[in-house]
Amino acid sequence: MLLENMTMALHAIRSNKMRSFLTMLGIIIGIASVIAIVSVGDSMRSLYADAYKNIGVNRAIVMVSWRVDDFRMSDYFTLDELDRAKEVFHDKISYMDSNAYASTEAVYGRNKVKYEFQGIDYNYTKVQPTNIIYGRELSEADVKGRRNNVVLEDKGAEQLFGTANCVGKTFRMTINKTTEEYTVVGVYRKDLSPLEAMMMGNGQTQSGFIPYTILTRPSDYFQNLNFYVKDGVDMKTFLPEIARYVAKIKGRPVTDIMTQSVVEQMGSVDSVLGGMSAAVGGIAAISLLVGGIGIMNIMMVSVTERTREIGIRKALGARTGDIMMQFLTESALMSACGGVIGILLGVGIVMIGGSAMGMVPVVKVSVIIVAVGFSALVGIFFGLYPASKAAKADPIDALRYE
């Protein structure tokens, strides 16, 4: 019986191709919009997750909060306190530095390139692997001896020296109001995620690594401890522990100590993006209701046009349920066809957009299944009244209808 109803429904749809297509258009646009918007949201969440992985999901910082009313010099950290913290938490922390950065201009001959140098310790590459293509990484002797040695990214090296292989070359730059010569000991290549490449724009400012002990000069005071916990250490449990330690050495209540972790930031960003995706997707889903009303309208017209056909079927013994199922099947099939076309259109838009932006789009199967199911439900819901009207038609009156 179902197969017969589907055959009649397909025949009715083919008999009025343009009208059927225009009826399905609302469903097509609605489904395509929902899939495209939700998939774009999921793709952005995936991109942010990849970007945070490059930062380090095990990364966090701890400091005396700048919101305290009586911030004092002793609230800054010293190199001795950093070394002591490494010893105390050696079984839980794999890396720690002063989280120091320096924005400056590197000068070589007539070439000038803007740089942002990150101050690191010699074992930084153990927590953030670096693809060294020329030379070497910063050594323990570089850091402890405060040697003016740097590691540059290959793109910045090409801009400054005209070649990426510039190991051994020197250039001038000013850090902490002191201008000195610095030697390139290594060059690395960084593979950026699409989001990072987009955020960096044209790349006017280049990046590099420098011993963090150089950036703490001349006072050797700095505001926070930047660290990576070891694999297997629960970040949520460890942050209160290190906060209590800092509060103790600084003579502060724990409430004056602030901690921030990449995991917390990831959760916040993911929550915001997920909420925005759901909200915008919900707004786009309103067009499905418009499409459903369109289906109801055209099914009402179809019932009126086929009143005589309904009368003949009833006169030949068709039951009320048979007539209702016939029109419900036609309504659901029309909506489902629109849903399938909408899915293809939505997925196509996402794929083309992802390819154009150089990113891998995320299209979840669950979203497609929900979209198809919802489109069919829309067809059934909005087809109930026309189908009920057809089923309740009096066969004698229907046969008299011209």
Short mmCIF file of N, CA, C and O in Angstrom, two decimals, residues 63 282 284 301 309 318 344 368:
data_model
loop_
_atom_site.label_atom_id
_atom_site.label_comp_id
_atom_site.label_asym_id
_atom_site.label_seq_id
_atom_site.Cartn_x
_atom_site.Cartn_y
_atom_site.Cartn_z
N MET A 63 49.58 34.19 38.22
CA MET A 63 50.12 35.51 38.59
C MET A 63 49.33 36.08 39.76
O MET A 63 48.22 35.59 40.08
N GLY A 282 18.87 28.29 14.17
CA GLY A 282 17.46 28.33 14.54
C GLY A 282 16.70 29.38 13.76
O GLY A 282 15.56 29.17 13.34
N ALA A 284 17.56 30.45 10.79
CA ALA A 284 17.45 29.94 9.42
C ALA A 284 16.35 28.90 9.31
O ALA A 284 15.70 28.76 8.27
N VAL A 301 -4.74 23.15 -2.66
CA VAL A 301 -5.11 23.32 -4.07
C VAL A 301 -5.23 21.97 -4.74
O VAL A 301 -6.16 21.71 -5.53
N GLU A 309 -11.49 12.86 -8.32
CA GLU A 309 -10.68 11.64 -8.19
C GLU A 309 -10.91 10.99 -6.82
O GLU A 309 -11.04 9.76 -6.71
N ALA A 318 -12.33 2.79 -1.51
CA ALA A 318 -11.20 3.32 -0.73
C ALA A 318 -11.70 3.84 0.61
O ALA A 318 -12.72 4.53 0.68
N LEU A 344 22.05 18.60 -0.52
CA LEU A 344 23.08 18.65 -1.56
C LEU A 344 23.56 20.08 -1.78
O LEU A 344 24.76 20.33 -1.92
N ILE A 368 22.84 16.14 8.91
CA ILE A 368 22.13 15.75 7.69
C ILE A 368 20.92 14.89 8.02
O ILE A 368 19.83 15.08 7.47
#
